[in-house]
Tab-separated table of C-alpha atoms in Angstrom:
chain	number	residue	atom	x	y	z
K	110	UNK	CA	1.680	100.403	59.583
K	111	UNK	CA	4.874	101.799	58.065
K	112	UNK	CA	4.326	99.652	54.972
K	113	UNK	CA	0.796	101.015	54.539
K	114	UNK	CA	1.995	104.620	54.977
K	115	UNK	CA	4.788	104.176	52.442
K	116	UNK	CA	2.398	102.584	49.981
K	117	UNK	CA	-0.160	105.404	50.333
K	118	UNK	CA	2.543	108.082	49.942
K	119	UNK	CA	3.809	106.453	46.775
K	120	UNK	CA	0.311	106.250	45.277
K	121	UNK	CA	-0.299	109.919	46.098
K	122	UNK	CA	3.005	110.851	44.512
K	123	UNK	CA	2.152	108.866	41.371
K	124	UNK	CA	-1.181	110.657	41.066
K	125	UNK	CA	0.298	114.103	41.463
K	126	UNK	CA	3.368	113.581	39.282
K	127	UNK	CA	3.163	115.186	35.854
K	128	UNK	CA	3.965	112.870	32.937
K	129	UNK	CA	7.259	113.765	31.303
K	130	UNK	CA	6.945	111.900	28.031
K	131	UNK	CA	7.917	113.453	24.732
K	132	UNK	CA	5.536	113.426	21.807
K	133	UNK	CA	7.376	110.509	20.247
K	134	UNK	CA	7.465	108.545	23.480
K	135	UNK	CA	3.717	109.001	23.931
K	136	UNK	CA	3.172	107.861	20.340
K	137	UNK	CA	5.335	104.780	20.966
K	138	UNK	CA	3.290	103.845	24.058
K	139	UNK	CA	0.014	104.266	22.188
K	140	UNK	CA	1.329	102.258	19.242
K	141	UNK	CA	2.561	99.394	21.402
K	142	UNK	CA	-0.561	99.115	23.559
K	143	UNK	CA	-2.921	99.757	20.655
K	144	UNK	CA	-1.118	97.143	18.592
K	145	UNK	CA	-1.683	94.506	21.274
K	146	UNK	CA	-5.382	95.370	21.474
K	147	UNK	CA	-5.826	95.423	17.688
K	148	UNK	CA	-4.042	92.094	17.225
K	149	UNK	CA	-6.123	90.441	19.945
K	150	UNK	CA	-9.402	91.781	18.528
K	151	UNK	CA	-8.480	90.670	15.014
K	152	UNK	CA	-7.474	87.186	16.144
K	153	UNK	CA	-10.580	86.782	18.307
K	154	UNK	CA	-12.790	87.609	15.327
K	155	UNK	CA	-11.160	85.054	13.030
K	156	UNK	CA	-12.119	81.718	14.611
K	157	UNK	CA	-11.189	79.294	11.804
K	158	UNK	CA	-14.185	76.933	12.125
K	159	UNK	CA	-17.648	77.830	10.747
K	160	UNK	CA	-20.282	78.737	13.350
K	161	UNK	CA	-23.401	78.358	11.222
K	162	UNK	CA	-25.012	81.415	12.778
K	163	UNK	CA	-27.053	82.321	9.692
K	164	UNK	CA	-28.405	78.766	9.321
K	165	UNK	CA	-29.624	78.075	12.856
K	166	UNK	CA	-33.297	78.615	11.926
K	167	UNK	CA	-33.110	75.588	9.638
K	168	UNK	CA	-32.672	73.176	12.538
K	169	UNK	CA	-36.325	73.104	13.655
K	170	UNK	CA	-37.688	72.129	10.171
K	171	UNK	CA	-35.020	69.423	9.922
K	172	UNK	CA	-36.045	67.900	13.248
K	173	UNK	CA	-39.722	67.977	12.266
K	174	UNK	CA	-39.002	66.142	9.015
K	175	UNK	CA	-36.477	63.673	10.457
K	176	UNK	CA	-38.433	62.901	13.654
K	177	UNK	CA	-42.170	63.209	12.936
K	178	UNK	CA	-42.903	61.271	16.127
K	179	UNK	CA	-41.412	64.090	18.225
K	180	UNK	CA	-43.553	67.194	17.669
K	181	UNK	CA	-41.856	70.447	18.582
K	182	UNK	CA	-43.408	72.805	21.081
K	183	UNK	CA	-43.920	76.386	19.941
K	184	UNK	CA	-41.212	77.738	22.251
K	185	UNK	CA	-38.766	75.057	21.164
K	186	UNK	CA	-39.346	75.699	17.461
K	187	UNK	CA	-38.912	79.472	17.871
K	188	UNK	CA	-35.701	79.194	19.858
K	189	UNK	CA	-32.462	80.000	18.039
K	190	UNK	CA	-30.486	77.520	20.098
K	191	UNK	CA	-32.661	74.617	21.321
K	192	UNK	CA	-33.184	72.963	17.884
K	193	UNK	CA	-29.451	73.209	17.119
K	194	UNK	CA	-28.661	71.648	20.500
K	195	UNK	CA	-31.094	68.840	19.637
K	196	UNK	CA	-29.218	68.229	16.373
K	197	UNK	CA	-25.979	67.960	18.376
K	198	UNK	CA	-27.743	65.522	20.699
K	199	UNK	CA	-28.785	63.313	17.771
K	200	UNK	CA	-25.239	63.365	16.431
K	201	UNK	CA	-23.877	62.233	19.777
K	202	UNK	CA	-26.567	59.787	20.906
K	203	UNK	CA	-28.718	58.906	17.888
K	204	UNK	CA	-28.847	55.614	16.039
K	205	UNK	CA	-26.312	55.385	13.188
K	206	UNK	CA	-28.880	56.143	10.461
K	207	UNK	CA	-30.332	59.146	12.330
K	208	UNK	CA	-26.903	60.387	13.393
K	209	UNK	CA	-25.659	60.193	9.785
K	210	UNK	CA	-28.585	62.360	8.639
K	211	UNK	CA	-27.956	64.846	11.442
K	212	UNK	CA	-24.236	65.045	10.602
K	213	UNK	CA	-24.968	65.584	6.915
K	214	UNK	CA	-27.434	68.335	7.845
K	215	UNK	CA	-24.956	69.948	10.262
K	216	UNK	CA	-22.355	69.938	7.512
K	217	UNK	CA	-24.708	71.657	5.088
K	218	UNK	CA	-25.527	74.309	7.708
K	219	UNK	CA	-21.889	74.652	8.802
K	220	UNK	CA	-22.522	73.912	12.475
K	221	UNK	CA	-18.818	73.672	13.254
K	222	UNK	CA	-19.310	73.353	17.014
K	223	UNK	CA	-20.783	69.897	16.413
K	224	UNK	CA	-17.259	68.733	15.549
K	225	UNK	CA	-16.351	66.976	18.839
K	226	UNK	CA	-19.490	64.822	18.665
K	227	UNK	CA	-18.874	64.027	15.009
K	228	UNK	CA	-15.294	63.034	15.857
K	229	UNK	CA	-16.593	60.469	18.352
K	230	UNK	CA	-18.675	58.928	15.565
K	231	UNK	CA	-15.520	58.149	13.602
K	232	UNK	CA	-15.176	55.176	15.925
K	233	UNK	CA	-18.578	53.778	14.974
K	234	UNK	CA	-18.871	50.291	13.472
K	235	UNK	CA	-21.222	51.682	10.836
K	236	UNK	CA	-19.181	52.448	7.665
K	237	UNK	CA	-21.692	54.998	6.342
K	238	UNK	CA	-21.623	56.909	9.603
K	239	UNK	CA	-17.820	56.985	9.569
K	240	UNK	CA	-17.818	58.233	5.974
K	241	UNK	CA	-20.334	60.998	6.652
K	242	UNK	CA	-18.435	62.018	9.785
K	243	UNK	CA	-15.135	62.273	7.977
K	244	UNK	CA	-16.738	64.282	5.166
K	245	UNK	CA	-18.179	66.721	7.722
K	246	UNK	CA	-14.793	67.198	9.407
K	247	UNK	CA	-13.056	67.736	6.085
K	248	UNK	CA	-15.503	70.515	5.299
K	249	UNK	CA	-15.114	72.185	8.708
K	250	UNK	CA	-11.314	72.017	8.701
K	251	UNK	CA	-10.440	72.307	5.026
K	252	UNK	CA	-8.054	69.358	5.346
K	253	UNK	CA	-8.232	65.576	5.589
K	254	UNK	CA	-6.553	64.189	8.702
K	255	UNK	CA	-7.526	60.615	7.992
K	256	UNK	CA	-9.849	58.139	9.695
K	257	UNK	CA	-8.411	58.207	13.226
K	258	UNK	CA	-10.425	60.070	15.851
K	259	UNK	CA	-7.282	60.934	17.840
K	260	UNK	CA	-5.913	63.072	14.990
K	261	UNK	CA	-9.174	64.987	14.704
K	262	UNK	CA	-9.389	65.507	18.467
K	263	UNK	CA	-5.981	67.163	18.373
K	264	UNK	CA	-7.232	69.416	15.571
K	265	UNK	CA	-10.350	70.399	17.518
K	266	UNK	CA	-8.458	71.196	20.722
K	267	UNK	CA	-6.218	73.673	18.918
K	268	UNK	CA	-7.237	74.343	15.301
K	269	UNK	CA	-4.475	75.522	12.944
K	270	UNK	CA	-4.826	78.862	11.207
K	271	UNK	CA	-2.746	80.463	8.490
K	272	UNK	CA	-1.374	83.985	8.943
K	273	UNK	CA	-1.333	85.805	5.590
K	274	UNK	CA	-0.698	82.474	3.912
K	275	UNK	CA	2.885	82.582	5.179
K	276	UNK	CA	2.950	80.670	8.445
K	277	UNK	CA	0.467	78.394	10.176
K	278	UNK	CA	-0.070	78.625	13.925
K	279	UNK	CA	-2.452	77.017	16.383
K	280	UNK	CA	-5.417	79.302	16.987
K	281	UNK	CA	-5.874	78.761	20.745
K	282	UNK	CA	-2.149	78.887	21.495
K	283	UNK	CA	-1.728	82.170	19.642
K	284	UNK	CA	-4.894	83.578	21.235
K	285	UNK	CA	-3.384	83.101	24.691
K	286	UNK	CA	0.109	84.078	23.552
K	287	UNK	CA	-0.980	87.650	22.778
K	288	UNK	CA	-1.932	88.677	26.349
K	289	UNK	CA	0.775	86.515	27.945
K	290	UNK	CA	3.435	88.180	25.790
K	291	UNK	CA	2.119	91.622	26.781
K	292	UNK	CA	2.313	90.605	30.454
K	293	UNK	CA	5.845	89.263	30.161
K	294	UNK	CA	7.142	92.249	28.197
K	295	UNK	CA	5.489	94.667	30.628
K	296	UNK	CA	7.007	92.906	33.629
K	297	UNK	CA	10.468	92.821	32.036
K	298	UNK	CA	10.325	96.516	31.132
K	299	UNK	CA	9.302	97.487	34.665
K	300	UNK	CA	11.933	95.254	36.243
K	301	UNK	CA	14.739	96.650	34.093
K	302	UNK	CA	13.518	100.174	34.787
K	303	UNK	CA	13.145	99.682	38.544
K	304	UNK	CA	16.339	101.585	39.418
K	305	UNK	CA	16.480	103.907	36.412
K	306	UNK	CA	12.974	105.329	37.046
K	307	UNK	CA	12.448	106.447	33.426
K	308	UNK	CA	8.949	107.778	32.852
K	309	UNK	CA	8.671	106.249	29.376
K	310	UNK	CA	9.583	102.723	30.465
K	311	UNK	CA	7.407	102.978	33.570
K	312	UNK	CA	4.376	104.071	31.559
K	313	UNK	CA	4.926	101.485	28.826
K	314	UNK	CA	5.499	98.585	31.226
K	315	UNK	CA	2.526	99.439	33.438
K	316	UNK	CA	0.116	99.778	30.508
K	317	UNK	CA	1.300	96.534	28.909
K	318	UNK	CA	0.766	94.749	32.223
K	319	UNK	CA	-2.741	96.140	32.624
K	320	UNK	CA	-3.768	95.437	29.030
K	321	UNK	CA	-2.210	91.976	29.070
K	322	UNK	CA	-3.982	91.028	32.290
K	323	UNK	CA	-7.309	92.357	31.021
K	324	UNK	CA	-7.008	90.464	27.720
K	325	UNK	CA	-5.920	87.273	29.466
K	326	UNK	CA	-9.081	87.305	31.590
K	327	UNK	CA	-11.200	87.948	28.492
K	328	UNK	CA	-9.471	85.126	26.622
K	329	UNK	CA	-10.078	82.709	29.481
K	330	UNK	CA	-13.725	83.750	29.523
K	331	UNK	CA	-14.137	83.198	25.786
K	332	UNK	CA	-12.655	79.711	25.996
K	333	UNK	CA	-14.164	78.522	29.277
K	334	UNK	CA	-17.505	80.304	29.783
K	335	UNK	CA	-20.867	80.005	28.071
K	336	UNK	CA	-24.508	80.640	28.795
K	337	UNK	CA	-25.866	77.419	30.298
K	338	UNK	CA	-29.296	76.391	28.996
K	339	UNK	CA	-31.576	73.354	29.012
K	340	UNK	CA	-34.374	72.209	26.755
K	341	UNK	CA	-36.738	69.257	26.416
K	342	UNK	CA	-37.116	67.487	23.100
K	343	UNK	CA	-39.483	64.555	23.262
K	344	UNK	CA	-38.208	62.501	26.179
K	345	UNK	CA	-34.702	63.910	25.970
K	346	UNK	CA	-33.487	66.498	28.463
K	347	UNK	CA	-30.682	68.400	26.748
K	348	UNK	CA	-28.212	70.629	28.580
K	349	UNK	CA	-25.988	72.858	26.485
K	350	UNK	CA	-23.951	76.067	26.352
K	351	UNK	CA	-24.611	78.973	24.014
K	352	UNK	CA	-23.272	82.430	23.297
K	353	UNK	CA	-25.208	85.152	21.473
K	354	UNK	CA	-27.496	82.638	19.829
K	355	UNK	CA	-24.745	80.199	18.834
K	356	UNK	CA	-24.702	76.723	20.360
K	357	UNK	CA	-21.173	76.142	21.637
K	358	UNK	CA	-21.810	72.504	22.450
K	359	UNK	CA	-23.548	70.248	24.921
K	360	UNK	CA	-22.920	70.074	28.668
K	361	UNK	CA	-19.256	69.139	28.181
K	362	UNK	CA	-18.445	72.122	25.944
K	363	UNK	CA	-17.512	74.686	28.603
K	364	UNK	CA	-16.261	74.793	32.189
K	365	UNK	CA	-19.028	77.011	33.574
K	366	UNK	CA	-21.525	79.799	33.141
K	367	UNK	CA	-22.255	83.048	34.959
K	368	UNK	CA	-20.586	81.923	38.197
K	369	UNK	CA	-17.308	81.333	36.400
K	370	UNK	CA	-17.546	84.779	34.803
K	371	UNK	CA	-17.899	86.302	38.265
K	372	UNK	CA	-14.825	84.394	39.422
K	373	UNK	CA	-12.827	85.682	36.458
K	374	UNK	CA	-14.006	89.243	37.094
K	375	UNK	CA	-12.894	88.910	40.709
K	376	UNK	CA	-9.484	87.704	39.518
K	377	UNK	CA	-9.306	90.675	37.147
K	378	UNK	CA	-9.974	93.097	40.010
K	379	UNK	CA	-7.726	91.441	42.588
K	380	UNK	CA	-4.810	90.704	40.255
K	381	UNK	CA	-3.527	94.275	39.692
K	382	UNK	CA	-3.910	95.136	43.391
K	383	UNK	CA	-1.921	92.049	44.393
K	384	UNK	CA	0.715	92.888	41.784
K	385	UNK	CA	1.120	96.421	43.173
K	386	UNK	CA	1.545	95.089	46.718
K	387	UNK	CA	4.121	92.582	45.523
K	388	UNK	CA	5.931	95.277	43.592
K	389	UNK	CA	6.096	97.483	46.652
K	390	UNK	CA	7.682	94.677	48.652
K	391	UNK	CA	10.412	93.905	46.124
K	392	UNK	CA	13.899	94.685	47.477
K	393	UNK	CA	14.494	98.250	46.400
K	394	UNK	CA	15.546	101.255	48.529
K	395	UNK	CA	12.608	102.725	50.460
K	396	UNK	CA	10.193	99.941	49.530
K	397	UNK	CA	12.644	97.389	50.869
K	398	UNK	CA	13.014	99.318	54.160
K	399	UNK	CA	9.253	99.689	54.448
K	400	UNK	CA	8.716	95.966	54.026
K	401	UNK	CA	11.312	95.212	56.659
K	402	UNK	CA	9.742	97.667	59.067
K	403	UNK	CA	6.276	96.266	58.347
K	404	UNK	CA	7.437	92.753	59.175
K	405	UNK	CA	9.091	94.025	62.309
């Protein structure tokens, strides 16, 4: 009861307290937090592998020409995603001659998300299929990593990307590093400032924590979540993930759909509240006494 009362009093005090930041301190907070947001938005928009968004309507005519024995239904042919998913399916499961044609077509249309299924075809016994697969991967990556599938799998898991032509970093690692760094810096600033109680440090640390946590949840969502869809093509039942009309891959491409988004949203809501409670219970003057009294 005492813990709850102390916590409520502190929240009320925080709401009523007037900010005492100078003009330059306010500008520094805005610059730091805005810089994190701008960097994350820029990096998110520069995925280094082609998506083929503008070429997705070409998939239905390709399937009609390559598989005349599998007529397309009207809904299937008009879909932006189902024909592309069918091309991915042919790449993964089709006979070597059909898969080679599908890979060559995917390369022409820059369907970069077909890469993991093309990589598996590098282990085929068919030399033409291996050659076409390697050519596709060279086009998607801009480099030649050789004939081994293991090297290309490492590339796909964490594609390299150049920053201003000066340094090369791994895209996924840097994508997560942005919000994690904001979280760590925010926590360090607040911890150092815990006894000094400087308004500038408190405001900066709290905002970095909030922004970092928010961006971390968004980053997890972008990497793990997709819209789950299914389609029927001939006798094949194809399950796949998509996002805004782009096929992200087949059923193994993402960890979940809408349910996983809800779980991440719940984590986003609960996380800051749990952090505040933990912060209140850290050993520090009145908060420390309140925690002891609450346990008693």
